[in-house]
Coordinates of C-alpha atoms and ligand atoms in Angstrom, one line a residue:
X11 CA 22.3 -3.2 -13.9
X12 CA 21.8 -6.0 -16.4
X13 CA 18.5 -8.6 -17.0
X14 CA 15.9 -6.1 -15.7
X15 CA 12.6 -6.7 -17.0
X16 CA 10.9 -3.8 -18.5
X17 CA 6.9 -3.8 -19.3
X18 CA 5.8 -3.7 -22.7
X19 CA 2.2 -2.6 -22.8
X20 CA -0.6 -3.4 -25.2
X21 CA -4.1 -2.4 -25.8
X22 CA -7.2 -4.4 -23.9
X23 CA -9.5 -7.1 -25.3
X24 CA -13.1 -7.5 -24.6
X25 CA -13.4 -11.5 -23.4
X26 CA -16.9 -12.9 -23.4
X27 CA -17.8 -15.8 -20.8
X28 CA -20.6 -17.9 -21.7
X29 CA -24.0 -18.0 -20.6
X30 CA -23.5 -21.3 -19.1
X31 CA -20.2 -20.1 -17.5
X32 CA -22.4 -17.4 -15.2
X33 CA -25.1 -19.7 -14.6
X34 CA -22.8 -21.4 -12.8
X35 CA -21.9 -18.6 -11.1
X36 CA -25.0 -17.4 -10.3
X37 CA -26.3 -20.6 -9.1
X38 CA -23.1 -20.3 -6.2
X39 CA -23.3 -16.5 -5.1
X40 CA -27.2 -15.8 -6.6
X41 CA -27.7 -13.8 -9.6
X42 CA -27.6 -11.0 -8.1
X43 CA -24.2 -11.1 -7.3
X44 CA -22.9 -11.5 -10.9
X45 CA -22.5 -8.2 -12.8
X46 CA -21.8 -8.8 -16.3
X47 CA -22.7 -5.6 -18.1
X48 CA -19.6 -3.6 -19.9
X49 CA -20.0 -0.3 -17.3
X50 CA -19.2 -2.7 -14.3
X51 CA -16.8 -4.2 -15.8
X52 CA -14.9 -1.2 -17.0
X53 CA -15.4 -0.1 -13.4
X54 CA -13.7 -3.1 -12.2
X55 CA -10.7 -3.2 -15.1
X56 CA -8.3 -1.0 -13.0
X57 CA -7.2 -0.1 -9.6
X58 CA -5.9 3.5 -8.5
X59 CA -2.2 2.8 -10.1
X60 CA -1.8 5.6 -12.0
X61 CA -0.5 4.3 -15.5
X62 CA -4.2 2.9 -15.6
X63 CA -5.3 6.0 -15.2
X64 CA -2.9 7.8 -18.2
X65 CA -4.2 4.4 -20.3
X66 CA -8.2 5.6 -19.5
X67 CA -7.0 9.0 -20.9
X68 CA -6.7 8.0 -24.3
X69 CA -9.3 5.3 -24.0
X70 CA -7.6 2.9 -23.6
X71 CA -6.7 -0.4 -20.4
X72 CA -4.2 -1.1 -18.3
X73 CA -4.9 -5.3 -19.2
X74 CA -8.8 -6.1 -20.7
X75 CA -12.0 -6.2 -19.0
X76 CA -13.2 -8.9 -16.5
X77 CA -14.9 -11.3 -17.6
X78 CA -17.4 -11.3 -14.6
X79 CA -17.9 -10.0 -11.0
X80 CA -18.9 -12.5 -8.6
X81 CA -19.7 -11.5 -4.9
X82 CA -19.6 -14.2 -2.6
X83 CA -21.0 -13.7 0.8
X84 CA -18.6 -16.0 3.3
X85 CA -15.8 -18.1 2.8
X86 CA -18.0 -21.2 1.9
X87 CA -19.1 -19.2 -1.2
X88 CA -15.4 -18.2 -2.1
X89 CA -14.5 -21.8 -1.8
X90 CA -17.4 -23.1 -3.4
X91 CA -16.3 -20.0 -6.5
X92 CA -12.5 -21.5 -6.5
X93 CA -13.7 -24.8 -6.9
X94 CA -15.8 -24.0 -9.9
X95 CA -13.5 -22.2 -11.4
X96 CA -10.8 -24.9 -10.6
X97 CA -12.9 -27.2 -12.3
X98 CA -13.4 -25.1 -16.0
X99 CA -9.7 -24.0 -16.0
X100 CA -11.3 -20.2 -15.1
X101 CA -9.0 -17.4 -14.0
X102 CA -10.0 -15.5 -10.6
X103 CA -8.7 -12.2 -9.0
X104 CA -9.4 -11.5 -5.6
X105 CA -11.0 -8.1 -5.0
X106 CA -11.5 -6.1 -1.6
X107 CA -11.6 -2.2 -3.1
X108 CA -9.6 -1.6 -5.4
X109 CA -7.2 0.9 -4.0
X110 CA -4.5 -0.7 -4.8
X111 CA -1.8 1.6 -6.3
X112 CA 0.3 -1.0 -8.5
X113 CA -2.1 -2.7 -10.4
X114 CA -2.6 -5.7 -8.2
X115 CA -6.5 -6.4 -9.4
X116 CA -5.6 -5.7 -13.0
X117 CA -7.4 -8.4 -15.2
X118 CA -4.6 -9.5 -18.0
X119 CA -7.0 -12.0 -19.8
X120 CA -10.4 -12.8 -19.3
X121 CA -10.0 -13.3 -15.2
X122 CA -13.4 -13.2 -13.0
X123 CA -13.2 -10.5 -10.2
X124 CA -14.0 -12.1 -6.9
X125 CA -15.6 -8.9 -4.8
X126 CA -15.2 -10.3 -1.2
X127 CA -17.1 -6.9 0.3
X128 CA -19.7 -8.7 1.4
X129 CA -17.3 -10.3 4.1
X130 CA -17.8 -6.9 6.1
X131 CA -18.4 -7.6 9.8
X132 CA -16.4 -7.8 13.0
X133 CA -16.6 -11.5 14.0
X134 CA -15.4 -11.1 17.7
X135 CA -14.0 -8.3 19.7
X136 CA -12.0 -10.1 22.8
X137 CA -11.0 -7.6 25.3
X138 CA -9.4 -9.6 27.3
X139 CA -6.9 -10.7 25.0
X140 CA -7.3 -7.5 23.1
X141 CA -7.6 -9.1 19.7
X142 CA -10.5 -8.6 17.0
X143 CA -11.5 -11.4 14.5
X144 CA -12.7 -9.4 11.2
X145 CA -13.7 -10.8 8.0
X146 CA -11.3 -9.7 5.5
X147 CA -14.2 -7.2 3.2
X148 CA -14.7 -5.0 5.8
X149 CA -14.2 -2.0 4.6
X150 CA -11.4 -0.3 6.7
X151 CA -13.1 3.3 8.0
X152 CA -16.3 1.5 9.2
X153 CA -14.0 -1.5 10.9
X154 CA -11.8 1.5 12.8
X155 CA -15.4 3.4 14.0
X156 CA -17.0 0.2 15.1
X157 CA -13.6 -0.5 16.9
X158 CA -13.7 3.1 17.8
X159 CA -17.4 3.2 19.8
X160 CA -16.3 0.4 21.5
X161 CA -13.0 1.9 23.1
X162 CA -10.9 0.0 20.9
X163 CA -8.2 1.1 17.7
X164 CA -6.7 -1.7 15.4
X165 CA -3.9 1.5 15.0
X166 CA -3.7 0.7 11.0
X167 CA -4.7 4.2 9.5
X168 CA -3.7 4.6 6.0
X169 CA -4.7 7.5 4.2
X170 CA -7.2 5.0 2.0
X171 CA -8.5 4.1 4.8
X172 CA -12.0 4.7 3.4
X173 CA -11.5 3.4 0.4
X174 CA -9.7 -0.4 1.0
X175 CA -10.7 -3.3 3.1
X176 CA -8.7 -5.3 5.9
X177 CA -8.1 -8.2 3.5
X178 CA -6.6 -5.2 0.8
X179 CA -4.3 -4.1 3.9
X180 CA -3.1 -7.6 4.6
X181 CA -3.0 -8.9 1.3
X182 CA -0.5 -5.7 0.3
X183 CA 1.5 -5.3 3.5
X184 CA 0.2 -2.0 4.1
X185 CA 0.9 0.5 6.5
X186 CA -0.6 3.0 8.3
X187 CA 0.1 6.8 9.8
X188 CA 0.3 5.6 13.2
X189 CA 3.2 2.8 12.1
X190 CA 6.0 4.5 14.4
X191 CA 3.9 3.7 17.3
X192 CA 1.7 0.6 16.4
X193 CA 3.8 -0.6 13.4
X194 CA 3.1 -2.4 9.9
X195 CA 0.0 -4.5 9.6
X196 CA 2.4 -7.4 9.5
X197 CA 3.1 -7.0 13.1
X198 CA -0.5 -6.7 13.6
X199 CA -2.2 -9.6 12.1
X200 CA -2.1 -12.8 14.9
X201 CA -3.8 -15.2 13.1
X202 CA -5.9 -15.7 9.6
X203 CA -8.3 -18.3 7.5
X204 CA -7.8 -18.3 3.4
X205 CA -8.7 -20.2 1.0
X206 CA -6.4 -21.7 -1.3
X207 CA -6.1 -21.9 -5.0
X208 CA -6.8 -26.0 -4.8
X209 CA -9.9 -25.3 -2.9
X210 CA -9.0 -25.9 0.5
X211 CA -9.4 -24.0 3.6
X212 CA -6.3 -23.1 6.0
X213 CA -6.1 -21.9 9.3
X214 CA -3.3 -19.9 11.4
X215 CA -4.7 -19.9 14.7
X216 CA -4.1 -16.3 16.7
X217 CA -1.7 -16.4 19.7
X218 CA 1.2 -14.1 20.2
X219 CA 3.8 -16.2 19.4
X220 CA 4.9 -19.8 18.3
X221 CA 7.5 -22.2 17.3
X222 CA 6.1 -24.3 14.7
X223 CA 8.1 -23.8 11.7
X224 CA 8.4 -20.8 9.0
X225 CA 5.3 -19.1 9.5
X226 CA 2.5 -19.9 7.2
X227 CA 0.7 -16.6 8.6
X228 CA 3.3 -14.8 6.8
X229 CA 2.9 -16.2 3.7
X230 CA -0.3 -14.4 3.4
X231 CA 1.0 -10.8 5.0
X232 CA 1.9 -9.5 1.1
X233 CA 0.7 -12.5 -0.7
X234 CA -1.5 -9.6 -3.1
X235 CA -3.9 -12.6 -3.9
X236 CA -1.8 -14.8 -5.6
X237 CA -2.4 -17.9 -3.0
X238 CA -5.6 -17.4 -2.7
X239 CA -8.1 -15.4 -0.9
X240 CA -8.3 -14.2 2.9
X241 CA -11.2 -14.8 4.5
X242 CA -10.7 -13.6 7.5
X243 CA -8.3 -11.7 10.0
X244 CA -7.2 -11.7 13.6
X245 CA -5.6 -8.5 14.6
X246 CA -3.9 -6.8 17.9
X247 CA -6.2 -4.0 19.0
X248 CA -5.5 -1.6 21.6
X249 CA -7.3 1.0 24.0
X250 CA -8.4 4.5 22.1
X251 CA -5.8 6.5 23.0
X252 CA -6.7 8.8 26.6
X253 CA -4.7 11.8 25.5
X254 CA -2.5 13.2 22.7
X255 CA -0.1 15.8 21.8
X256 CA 1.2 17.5 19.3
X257 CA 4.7 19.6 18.2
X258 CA 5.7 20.6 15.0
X259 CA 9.3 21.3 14.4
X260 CA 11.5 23.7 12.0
X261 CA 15.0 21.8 11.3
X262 CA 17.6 23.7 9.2
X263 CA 18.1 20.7 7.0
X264 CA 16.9 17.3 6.2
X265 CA 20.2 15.6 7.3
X266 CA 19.6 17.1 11.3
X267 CA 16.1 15.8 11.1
X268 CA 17.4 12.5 10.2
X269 CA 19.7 12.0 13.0
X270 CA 16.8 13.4 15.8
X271 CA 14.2 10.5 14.2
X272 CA 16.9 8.5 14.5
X273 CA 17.6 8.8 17.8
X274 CA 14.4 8.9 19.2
X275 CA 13.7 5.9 17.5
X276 CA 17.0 4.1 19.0
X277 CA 15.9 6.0 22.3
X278 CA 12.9 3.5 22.7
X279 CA 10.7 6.3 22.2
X280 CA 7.3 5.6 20.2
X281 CA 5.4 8.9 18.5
X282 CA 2.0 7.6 17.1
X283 CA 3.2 10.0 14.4
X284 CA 6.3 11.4 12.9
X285 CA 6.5 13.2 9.4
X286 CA 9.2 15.0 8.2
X287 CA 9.0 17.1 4.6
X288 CA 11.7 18.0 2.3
X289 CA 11.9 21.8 1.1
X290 CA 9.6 21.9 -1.4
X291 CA 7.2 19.6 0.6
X292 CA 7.5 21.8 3.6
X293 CA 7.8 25.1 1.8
X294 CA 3.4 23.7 0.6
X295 CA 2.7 23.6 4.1
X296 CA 4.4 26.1 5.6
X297 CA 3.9 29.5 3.9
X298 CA 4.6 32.4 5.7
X299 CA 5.5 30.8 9.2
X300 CA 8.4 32.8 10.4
X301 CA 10.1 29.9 12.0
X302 CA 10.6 28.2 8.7
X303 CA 12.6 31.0 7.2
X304 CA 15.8 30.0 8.3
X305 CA 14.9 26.5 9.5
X306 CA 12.9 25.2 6.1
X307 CA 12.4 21.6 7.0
X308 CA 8.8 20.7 8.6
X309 CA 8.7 17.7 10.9
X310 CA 5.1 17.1 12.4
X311 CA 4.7 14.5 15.6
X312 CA 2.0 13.4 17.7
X313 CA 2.6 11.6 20.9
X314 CA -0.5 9.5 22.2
X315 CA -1.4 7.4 25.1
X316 CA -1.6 7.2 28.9
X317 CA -1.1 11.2 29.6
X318 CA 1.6 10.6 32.0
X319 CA 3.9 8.4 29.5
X320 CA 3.1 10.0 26.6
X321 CA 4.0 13.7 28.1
X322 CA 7.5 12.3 29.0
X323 CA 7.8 11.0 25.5
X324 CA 7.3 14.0 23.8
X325 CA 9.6 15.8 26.1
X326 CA 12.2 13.6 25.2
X327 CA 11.5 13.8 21.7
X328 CA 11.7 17.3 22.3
X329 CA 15.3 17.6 23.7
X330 CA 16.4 15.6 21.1
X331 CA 15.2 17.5 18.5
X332 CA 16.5 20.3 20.2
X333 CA 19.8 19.1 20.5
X334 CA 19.9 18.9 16.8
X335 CA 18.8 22.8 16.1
X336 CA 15.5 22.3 15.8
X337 CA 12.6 24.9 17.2
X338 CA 9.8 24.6 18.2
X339 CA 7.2 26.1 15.7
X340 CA 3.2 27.2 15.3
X341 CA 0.4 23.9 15.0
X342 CA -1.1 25.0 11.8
X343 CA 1.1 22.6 9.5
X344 CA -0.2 20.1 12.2
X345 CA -3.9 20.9 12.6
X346 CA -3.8 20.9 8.4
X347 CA -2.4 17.4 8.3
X348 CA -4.8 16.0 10.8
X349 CA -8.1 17.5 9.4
X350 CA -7.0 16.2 6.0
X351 CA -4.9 12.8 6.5
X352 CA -7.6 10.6 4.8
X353 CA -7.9 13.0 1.5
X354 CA -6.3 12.0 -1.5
X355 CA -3.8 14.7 -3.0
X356 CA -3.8 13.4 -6.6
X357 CA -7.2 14.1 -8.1
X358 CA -6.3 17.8 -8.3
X359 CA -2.9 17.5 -10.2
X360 CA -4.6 14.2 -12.2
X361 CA -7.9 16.1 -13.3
X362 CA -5.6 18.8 -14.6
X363 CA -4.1 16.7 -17.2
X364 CA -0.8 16.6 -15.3
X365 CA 1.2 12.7 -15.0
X366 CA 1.6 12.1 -11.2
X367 CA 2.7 8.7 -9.1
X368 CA 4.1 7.8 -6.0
X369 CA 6.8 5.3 -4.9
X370 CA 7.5 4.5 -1.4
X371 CA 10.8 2.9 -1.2
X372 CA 12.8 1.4 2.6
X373 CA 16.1 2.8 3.4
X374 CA 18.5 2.2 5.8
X375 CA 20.2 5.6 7.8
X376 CA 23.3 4.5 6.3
X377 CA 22.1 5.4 2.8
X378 CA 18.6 7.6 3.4
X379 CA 20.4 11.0 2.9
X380 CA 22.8 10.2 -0.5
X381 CA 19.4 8.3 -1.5
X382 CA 17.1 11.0 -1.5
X383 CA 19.8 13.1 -2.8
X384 CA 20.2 10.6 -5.9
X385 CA 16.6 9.8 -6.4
X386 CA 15.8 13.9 -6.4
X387 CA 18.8 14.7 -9.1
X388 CA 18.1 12.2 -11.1
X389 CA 14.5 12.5 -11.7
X390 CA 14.2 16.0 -12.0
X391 CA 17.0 15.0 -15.1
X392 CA 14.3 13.2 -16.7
X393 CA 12.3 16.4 -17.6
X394 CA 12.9 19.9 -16.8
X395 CA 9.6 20.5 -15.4
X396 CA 9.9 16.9 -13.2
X397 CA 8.2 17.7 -10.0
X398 CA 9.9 15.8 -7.3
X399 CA 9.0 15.7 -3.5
X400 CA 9.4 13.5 -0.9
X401 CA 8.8 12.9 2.9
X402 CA 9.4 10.7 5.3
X403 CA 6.4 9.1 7.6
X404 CA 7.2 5.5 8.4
X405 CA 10.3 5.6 10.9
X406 CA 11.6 2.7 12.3
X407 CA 15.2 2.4 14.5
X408 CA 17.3 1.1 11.7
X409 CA 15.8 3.3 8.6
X410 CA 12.5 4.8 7.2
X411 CA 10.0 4.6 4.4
X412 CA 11.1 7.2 1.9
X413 CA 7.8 8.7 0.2
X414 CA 8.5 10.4 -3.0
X415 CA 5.9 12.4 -5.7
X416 CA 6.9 12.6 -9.1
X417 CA 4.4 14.9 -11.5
X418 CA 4.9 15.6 -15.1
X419 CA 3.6 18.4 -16.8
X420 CA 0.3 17.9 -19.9
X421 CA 1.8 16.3 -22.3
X422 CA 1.4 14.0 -24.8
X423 CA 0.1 10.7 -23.9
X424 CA 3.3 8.4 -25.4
X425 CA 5.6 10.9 -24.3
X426 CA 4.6 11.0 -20.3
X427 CA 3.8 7.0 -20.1
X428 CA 8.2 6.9 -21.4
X429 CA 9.1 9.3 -19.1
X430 CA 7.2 8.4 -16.0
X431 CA 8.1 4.8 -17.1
X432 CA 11.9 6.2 -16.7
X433 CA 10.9 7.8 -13.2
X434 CA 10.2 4.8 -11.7
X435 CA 12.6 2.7 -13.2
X436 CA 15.7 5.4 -12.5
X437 CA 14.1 5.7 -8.6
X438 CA 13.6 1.9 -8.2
X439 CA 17.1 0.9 -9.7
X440 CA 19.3 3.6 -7.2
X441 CA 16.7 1.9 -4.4
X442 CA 18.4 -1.4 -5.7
X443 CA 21.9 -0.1 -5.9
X444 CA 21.7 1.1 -2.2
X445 CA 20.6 -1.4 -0.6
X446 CA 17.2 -0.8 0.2
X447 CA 13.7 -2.3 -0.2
X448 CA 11.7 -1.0 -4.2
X449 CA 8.3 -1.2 -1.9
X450 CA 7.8 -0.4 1.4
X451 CA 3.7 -0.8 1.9
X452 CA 1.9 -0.4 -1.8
X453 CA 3.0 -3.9 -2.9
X454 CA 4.3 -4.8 -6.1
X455 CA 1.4 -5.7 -8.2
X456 CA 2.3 -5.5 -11.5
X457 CA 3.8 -2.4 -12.3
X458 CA 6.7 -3.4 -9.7
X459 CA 7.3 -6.6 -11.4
X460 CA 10.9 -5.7 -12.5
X461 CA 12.5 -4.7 -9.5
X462 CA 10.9 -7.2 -7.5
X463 CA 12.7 -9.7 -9.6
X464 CA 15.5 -8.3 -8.8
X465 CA 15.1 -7.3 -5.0
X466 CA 13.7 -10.8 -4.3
X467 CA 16.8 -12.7 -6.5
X468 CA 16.5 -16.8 -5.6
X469 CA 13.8 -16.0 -3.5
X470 CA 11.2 -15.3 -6.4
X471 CA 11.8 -18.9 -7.5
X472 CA 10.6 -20.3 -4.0
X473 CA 7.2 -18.4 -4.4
X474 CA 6.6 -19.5 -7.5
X475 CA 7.3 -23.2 -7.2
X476 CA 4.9 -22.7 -4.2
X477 CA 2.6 -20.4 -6.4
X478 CA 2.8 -23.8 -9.2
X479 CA 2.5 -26.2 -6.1
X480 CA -1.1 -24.7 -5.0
X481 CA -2.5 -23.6 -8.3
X482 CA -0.8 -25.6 -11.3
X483 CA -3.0 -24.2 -13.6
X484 CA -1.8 -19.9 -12.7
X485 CA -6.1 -19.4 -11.8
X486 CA -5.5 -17.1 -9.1
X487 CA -4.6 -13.9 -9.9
X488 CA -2.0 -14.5 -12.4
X489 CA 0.7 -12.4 -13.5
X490 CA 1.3 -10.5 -10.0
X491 CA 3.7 -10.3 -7.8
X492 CA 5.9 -10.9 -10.4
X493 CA 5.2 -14.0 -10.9
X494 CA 4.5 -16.0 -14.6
X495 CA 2.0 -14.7 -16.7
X496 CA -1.0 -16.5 -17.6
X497 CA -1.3 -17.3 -21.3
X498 CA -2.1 -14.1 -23.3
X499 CA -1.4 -11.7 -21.1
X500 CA -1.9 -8.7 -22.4
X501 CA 1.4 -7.2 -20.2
X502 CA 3.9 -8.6 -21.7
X503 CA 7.4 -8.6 -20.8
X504 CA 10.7 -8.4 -22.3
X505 CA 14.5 -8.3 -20.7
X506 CA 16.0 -5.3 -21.3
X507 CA 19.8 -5.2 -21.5
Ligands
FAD2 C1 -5.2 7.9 -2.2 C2 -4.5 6.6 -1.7 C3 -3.9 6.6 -0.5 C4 -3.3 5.4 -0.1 N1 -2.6 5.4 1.1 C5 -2.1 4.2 1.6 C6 -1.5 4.2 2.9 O1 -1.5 5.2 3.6 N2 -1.0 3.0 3.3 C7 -1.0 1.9 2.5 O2 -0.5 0.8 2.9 N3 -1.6 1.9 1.3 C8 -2.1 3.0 0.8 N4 -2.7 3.0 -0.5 C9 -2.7 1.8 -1.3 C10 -4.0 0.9 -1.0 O3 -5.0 1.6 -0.5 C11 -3.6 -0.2 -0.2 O4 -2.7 -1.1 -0.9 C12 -4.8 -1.1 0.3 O5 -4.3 -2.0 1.3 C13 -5.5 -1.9 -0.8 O6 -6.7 -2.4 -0.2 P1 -7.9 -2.8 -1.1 O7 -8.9 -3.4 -0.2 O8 -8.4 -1.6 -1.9 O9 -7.3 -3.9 -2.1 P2 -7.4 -4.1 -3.7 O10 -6.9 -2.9 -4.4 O11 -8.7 -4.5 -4.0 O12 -6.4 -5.3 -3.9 C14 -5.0 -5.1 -3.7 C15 -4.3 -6.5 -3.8 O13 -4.7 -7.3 -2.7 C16 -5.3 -8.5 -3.2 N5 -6.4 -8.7 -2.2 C17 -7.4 -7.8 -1.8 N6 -8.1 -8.4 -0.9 C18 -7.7 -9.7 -0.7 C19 -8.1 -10.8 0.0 N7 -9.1 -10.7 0.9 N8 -7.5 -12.0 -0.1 C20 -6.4 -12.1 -0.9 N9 -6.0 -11.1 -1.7 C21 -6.6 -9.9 -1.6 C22 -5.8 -8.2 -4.6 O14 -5.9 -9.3 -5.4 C23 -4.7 -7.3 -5.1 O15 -3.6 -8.0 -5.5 C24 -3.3 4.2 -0.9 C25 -4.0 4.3 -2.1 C26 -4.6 5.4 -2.5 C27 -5.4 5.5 -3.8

């Protein structure tokens, strides 16, 4: 595949913003919400992705440091912060918690990180309608147990749940471990306020449905901050569950337990939760189950609800499974994942010195089988101690999210940030050849840029003459989303043949 671009990366700067600069800061958000010392603004130079990380290892950035954190603490701040900015020519990042995966709050130049947690309350709980207005900081675990004492679930749970804010969820088009049943937060969010990159305010007003042209709500779902900033959020939310229930399955292979998701999917039926492991996935949290001995693949799903409907589902999801050779096994695999589905795996393999990632890719069941068989053979080519994993936890009636672990041995520094560079690119170009999607909820950011050139085509051009429409002057998070980059980026990029 021809004209894909591939990262070039360079070593961070240290901009300085003038005294006078802050003050006028400081005289919008009070001083107290400008940080300007060097240990908060290392703090705030990267997110989670994980080539920031391999960069902190040999002291080095993923871009430069911020020039400044501002906190604003409501959307008349934020917009009184983009009109200042506007007015010097001064770059801005939006910033909810930095669990972004991809690089999306990376600072490339000199940009000010706009913090927006002090947006953090619940605006409006209407039961009638069953919607809740939040304001977009919130931070996501204390918006799900205020939802939570009040009988209430928005039904986003992402394992970062703790760790990211509503705005973060929207702004990425995230998804959470209940999306089988409640789905992405795009079909979640009714109705939002942002402020734009020329200073105004906008408005989608929440109602179920409408008819007034492409929608503008949209727009936002995935925007990862490059028009502007949300301020605030309407979302569906539903009645805690009553009951759940559990099974945990043993297929004999991966392509069985593709074609029983598959058809409970296109049998109407809604799990809150279906996972299902390759071998060597399984094989970690399976060890010594008999049932898995012949039957290696795990597959883990939770049925929730009214008692009476969600009984018959699982049932149903039973005989299906059944039909295609699958028993019925022990819940420990089960009762592991639940007391553990907000932990984060990588600090173990990453504090060892080992390289890991992850990249969530869309399929379609046409190709999800001869793509995981690709993806697996050809990274584990790249190295021959390439770990390679994947499951599958997003399932949808026409394909699923294909979750994938890559982990490199201690090496070098140079030599793992070329080959997980090659992982990614290898992984993300087969995506492209078969037809499905290079991101399914982390976003692009800006260590996606490439193949969201690619995957997007004609399509990129549109959002950036609206990106150049709104903010003329690339203030707002520039660089992302694959988008231009701001003068002096420090990643830069160059077409590879
Ligand atoms: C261990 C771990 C597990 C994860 N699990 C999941 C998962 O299960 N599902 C999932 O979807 N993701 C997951 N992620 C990725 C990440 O948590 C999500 O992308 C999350 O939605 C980011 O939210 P945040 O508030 O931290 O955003 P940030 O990282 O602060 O920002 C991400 C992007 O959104 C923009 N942004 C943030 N807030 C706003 C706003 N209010 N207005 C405009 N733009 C904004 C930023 O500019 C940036 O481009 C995981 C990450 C980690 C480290």
């Amino acid at each position: 595949m021809a004209n894909l671009a591939t990262p070039v990366f360079s070593e961070g700067s240290v901009p300085e913003l003038s005294d006078e600069t802050l003050a006028g800061f400081s005289a919008i958000v009070g001083n107290e919400n400008v940080l300007t010392g060097k240990a908060d603004r290392y703090a705030y130079s990267r997110d989670r992705m994980p080539y920031g990380l391999f960069k902190l290892r040999a002291d080095s950035l993923p871009g430069t440091l911020p020039g400044a954190i501002v906190s604003p603490r409501d959307a008349d701040e934020v917009q009184a912060v983009v009109d200042y900015a506007r007015q010097r020519k001064l770059r801005l990042i939006p910033f909810g918690a930095g669990s972004g995966v991809l690089g999306g709050t990376v600072p490339l130049v000199d940009e000010v990180m706009v913090d927006l947690k002090r947006l953090n309350r619940i605006v409006d709980l209407n039961t009638v309608d069953g919607t809740v207005t939040v304001q977009a900081g919130m931070n996501g675990m204390q918006f799900e147990q205020e939802l939570a004492q009040r009988g209430f679930t928005a039904g986003h749970l992402p394992q970062s749940i703790a760790m990211s804010t509503v705005g973060g969820w929207v702004a990425c088009r995230g998804a959470g471990q209940a999306s089988s049943r409640y789905g992405k937060i795009e079909d979640m969010v009714l109705g939002l306020k942002a402020v734009l990159p020329n200073g105004k305010k906008v408005e989608v007003r929440p109602v179920a449905r409408r008819a007034v042209g492409p929608s503008i709500k949209d727009l936002f779902v995935g925007s990862e901050g490059v028009l502007g900033f949300i301020t605030e959020v309407t979302l569906r939310v539903w009645r805690q569950p009553e009951y759940a229930t559990p099974l945990v399955l043993a297929f004999r292979t991966i392509e069985s337990g593709f074609q029983a998701l598959r058809e409970v999917m296109q049998s109407e039926l809604r799990p809150e939760v279906i996972r299902l492991y390759d071998e060597k996935e399984s094989a970690q949290r399976t060890e010594g189950m008999l049932e898995f001995a012949d039957r290696p693949i795990l597959c883990i799903m939770k049925f929730s609800g009214k008692e009476q409907l969600a009984t018959v589902e699982r049932d149903m999801s039973l005989a299906i499974c059944r039909k295609h050779d699958a028993v019925l096994a022990g819940l420990a695999p089960y009762e592991h994942w639940e007391a553990t589905r907000f932990h984060s795996y990588s600090t173990k393999w990453q504090s060892d010195g080992h390289y890991m990632d992850t990249i969530e890719v869309t399929g379609t069941w046409t190709h999800l089988l001869d793509m995981y068989t690709a993806m697996r053979v050809a990274a584990q080519a790249i190295h021959p101690e390439m770990h390679f994993g994947a499951h599958w936890s997003h399932i949808y009636p026409e394909g699923a999210c294909q979750y994938m672990t890559v982990r490199l041995p201690p090496m070098p520094e140079q030599d793992a940030i070329l080959l997980h560079q090659q992982a990614w690119d290898t992984i993300e170009r087969l995506c492209l050849e078969m037809g499905g999607s290079v991101a399914h909820h982390h976003g692009a950011g800006l260590f996606r840029n490439p193949w969201v050139r690619v995957e997007l085509n004609e399509g990129l051009n549109m959002l950036q003459i609206l990106k150049d429409g709104l903010d003329p002057d690339n203030l707002i998070n520039p660089g992302k989303l694959a988008l231009r980059q701001p003068t002096g980026s420090t990643w830069q990029m160059k077409e590879s043949a």
